[in-house]
Coordinates of C-alpha atoms in Angstrom, one line a residue:
X1 CA -11.5 1.5 15.9
X2 CA -14.0 -0.4 13.4
X3 CA -11.3 0.2 10.6
X4 CA -8.3 -1.0 12.7
X5 CA -10.5 -4.1 13.7
X6 CA -11.2 -4.5 9.7
X7 CA -7.6 -4.2 8.9
X8 CA -6.8 -6.7 11.2
X9 CA -8.9 -8.9 9.3
X10 CA -7.0 -8.7 6.4
X11 CA -4.4 -11.0 7.5
X12 CA -6.4 -13.9 6.9
X13 CA -7.1 -13.0 3.3
X14 CA -3.2 -12.4 2.8
X15 CA -2.7 -15.6 4.4
X16 CA -5.1 -17.4 2.1
X17 CA -4.0 -15.5 -1.0
X18 CA -0.4 -16.5 -0.2
X19 CA -1.4 -20.3 0.0
X20 CA -3.2 -19.9 -3.3
X21 CA -0.6 -18.5 -5.3
X22 CA 2.0 -20.7 -3.8
X23 CA -0.2 -23.7 -5.0
X24 CA -0.7 -21.9 -8.2
X25 CA 3.2 -21.5 -8.9
X26 CA 3.8 -25.4 -7.8
X27 CA 1.1 -26.2 -10.7
X28 CA 2.3 -24.0 -13.2
X29 CA 6.0 -25.1 -12.8
X30 CA 5.0 -28.8 -13.5
X31 CA 2.4 -28.3 -15.9
X32 CA 3.6 -27.3 -19.5
X33 CA 0.3 -25.9 -20.5
X34 CA 0.1 -23.6 -17.4
X35 CA 3.8 -22.4 -17.5
X36 CA 2.7 -19.4 -19.7
X37 CA 0.6 -18.6 -16.4
X38 CA 4.1 -17.7 -14.2
X39 CA 4.3 -13.9 -15.6
X40 CA 0.9 -13.2 -14.3
X41 CA 1.7 -15.3 -10.9
X42 CA 5.0 -13.4 -10.5
X43 CA 3.0 -10.0 -11.1
X44 CA 0.4 -11.2 -8.5
X45 CA 3.2 -12.1 -6.1
X46 CA 4.5 -8.6 -6.1
X47 CA 1.0 -7.1 -5.8
X48 CA 0.5 -9.6 -2.6
X49 CA 3.7 -8.4 -1.0
X50 CA 2.8 -4.9 -1.6
X51 CA -0.4 -5.1 -0.2
X52 CA 0.7 -7.3 2.7
X53 CA 3.4 -4.5 3.7
X54 CA 0.4 -1.9 3.4
X55 CA -2.1 -3.5 5.4
X56 CA 0.8 -3.7 8.3
X57 CA 1.5 0.0 7.6
X58 CA -2.2 0.8 7.7
X59 CA -2.7 -1.0 10.8
X60 CA 0.0 1.2 12.6
X61 CA -1.5 4.3 11.1
X62 CA -4.9 3.3 12.0
X63 CA -4.3 2.9 15.5
X64 CA -2.3 6.5 15.6
X65 CA -5.4 8.1 13.8
X66 CA -7.6 6.9 16.5
X67 CA -5.6 8.4 19.4
X68 CA -5.3 11.5 17.3
X69 CA -9.1 11.8 16.8
X70 CA -9.5 10.9 20.3
X71 CA -7.6 13.7 21.7
X72 CA -9.5 16.2 19.3
X73 CA -6.9 16.8 16.5
X74 CA -7.0 15.9 12.6
X75 CA -6.8 17.9 9.6
X76 CA -8.9 17.7 6.2
X77 CA -5.3 17.4 4.2
X78 CA -4.7 14.3 6.1
X79 CA -8.4 13.0 5.2
X80 CA -7.6 13.8 1.3
X81 CA -4.1 12.1 1.8
X82 CA -5.5 8.8 3.0
X83 CA -8.3 9.0 0.5
X84 CA -5.7 9.1 -2.2
X85 CA -3.9 6.2 -0.9
X86 CA -7.1 4.2 -0.6
X87 CA -8.1 5.0 -4.0
X88 CA -4.6 3.8 -5.4
X89 CA -4.9 0.6 -3.3
X90 CA -8.3 0.0 -5.0
X91 CA -6.7 0.6 -8.4
X92 CA -4.0 -1.9 -7.7
X93 CA -6.6 -4.0 -6.4
X94 CA -8.0 -4.0 -9.8
X95 CA -4.7 -4.6 -11.4
X96 CA -5.1 -8.2 -10.7
X97 CA -7.9 -8.5 -13.5
X98 CA -6.5 -5.6 -15.6
X99 CA -2.9 -5.2 -15.4
X100 CA -3.0 -1.9 -17.2
X101 CA -4.4 -0.5 -14.0
X102 CA -0.9 -1.1 -12.5
X103 CA 0.8 1.6 -14.5
X104 CA -2.2 4.3 -13.5
X105 CA -1.5 3.1 -9.9
X106 CA 2.4 3.7 -10.3
X107 CA 1.9 7.3 -11.9
X108 CA -0.5 8.3 -9.0
X109 CA 1.9 6.9 -6.4
X110 CA 4.7 8.5 -8.1
X111 CA 3.0 12.2 -7.8
X112 CA 1.9 11.2 -4.2
X113 CA 5.4 10.4 -3.2
X114 CA 7.0 13.8 -4.5
X115 CA 4.4 15.5 -2.0
X116 CA 5.3 13.4 1.2
X117 CA 7.2 16.0 3.0
X118 CA 5.7 16.8 6.5
X119 CA 6.6 20.5 6.4
X120 CA 5.6 21.2 2.9
X121 CA 2.4 18.9 3.0
X122 CA 1.3 20.3 6.6
X123 CA 3.0 23.6 7.3
X124 CA 3.2 24.6 11.1
X125 CA 1.7 21.3 11.9
X126 CA 1.9 19.9 15.5
X127 CA 4.1 16.7 15.4
X128 CA 1.3 14.7 16.1
X129 CA -0.2 15.2 13.0
X130 CA 3.0 15.9 10.5
X131 CA 4.1 12.1 11.9
X132 CA 1.2 10.8 9.4
X133 CA 3.2 12.1 6.6
X134 CA 6.2 10.4 7.9
X135 CA 4.3 7.2 8.2
X136 CA 2.9 7.5 4.5
X137 CA 6.3 7.3 3.2
X138 CA 7.4 3.7 3.6
X139 CA 3.8 2.7 2.7
X140 CA 3.8 4.6 -0.6
X141 CA 7.6 3.4 -1.0
X142 CA 6.0 -0.5 -0.5
X143 CA 3.2 0.2 -2.9
X144 CA 5.5 1.5 -5.8
X145 CA 7.8 -1.6 -5.2
X146 CA 4.2 -3.7 -5.9
X147 CA 3.7 -1.7 -9.0
X148 CA 7.2 -2.6 -10.3
X149 CA 9.8 0.1 -9.0
X150 CA 12.8 -1.1 -7.5
X151 CA 13.4 0.1 -3.9
X152 CA 16.0 2.6 -5.0
X153 CA 13.9 4.0 -7.6
X154 CA 10.9 4.2 -5.2
X155 CA 12.9 5.8 -2.4
X156 CA 14.2 8.2 -4.9
X157 CA 11.1 9.7 -5.4
X158 CA 10.3 10.9 -1.9
X159 CA 11.7 14.6 -1.1
X160 CA 14.5 14.7 1.2
X161 CA 13.9 15.6 4.8

């Protein structure tokens, strides 16, 4: 429940980042010396959109995890999956300062996307657990888009169900 509360608080951060980015774009468009910052601002906008969608997905997933654990479910494979996703999100956060981290995050996400088949990832798991693999699919696609993939290319990385 604490994780859900913390994720709910991320919306304020996303809103503040959006406001700051909008202001930075406005200034960069009218100030000739700052126009060279536009590519960096566009990269940050893509990251912002990815983080916003990721936070929304994670709020849904966290709520479901709460009920799964409350009902006595859970698997080590899911813990590892969410740890991997958290590590990628952290890496993408570091890409704000070091754009090369975005390539590393994209590579990790590409490998992760290829494994998101619930039957292969959690063989013989009940629906209450395999649903988490399904929930991670749009999350990973959104993060891939934030790293520069098109939506079609990101979706094509997912196994066919």
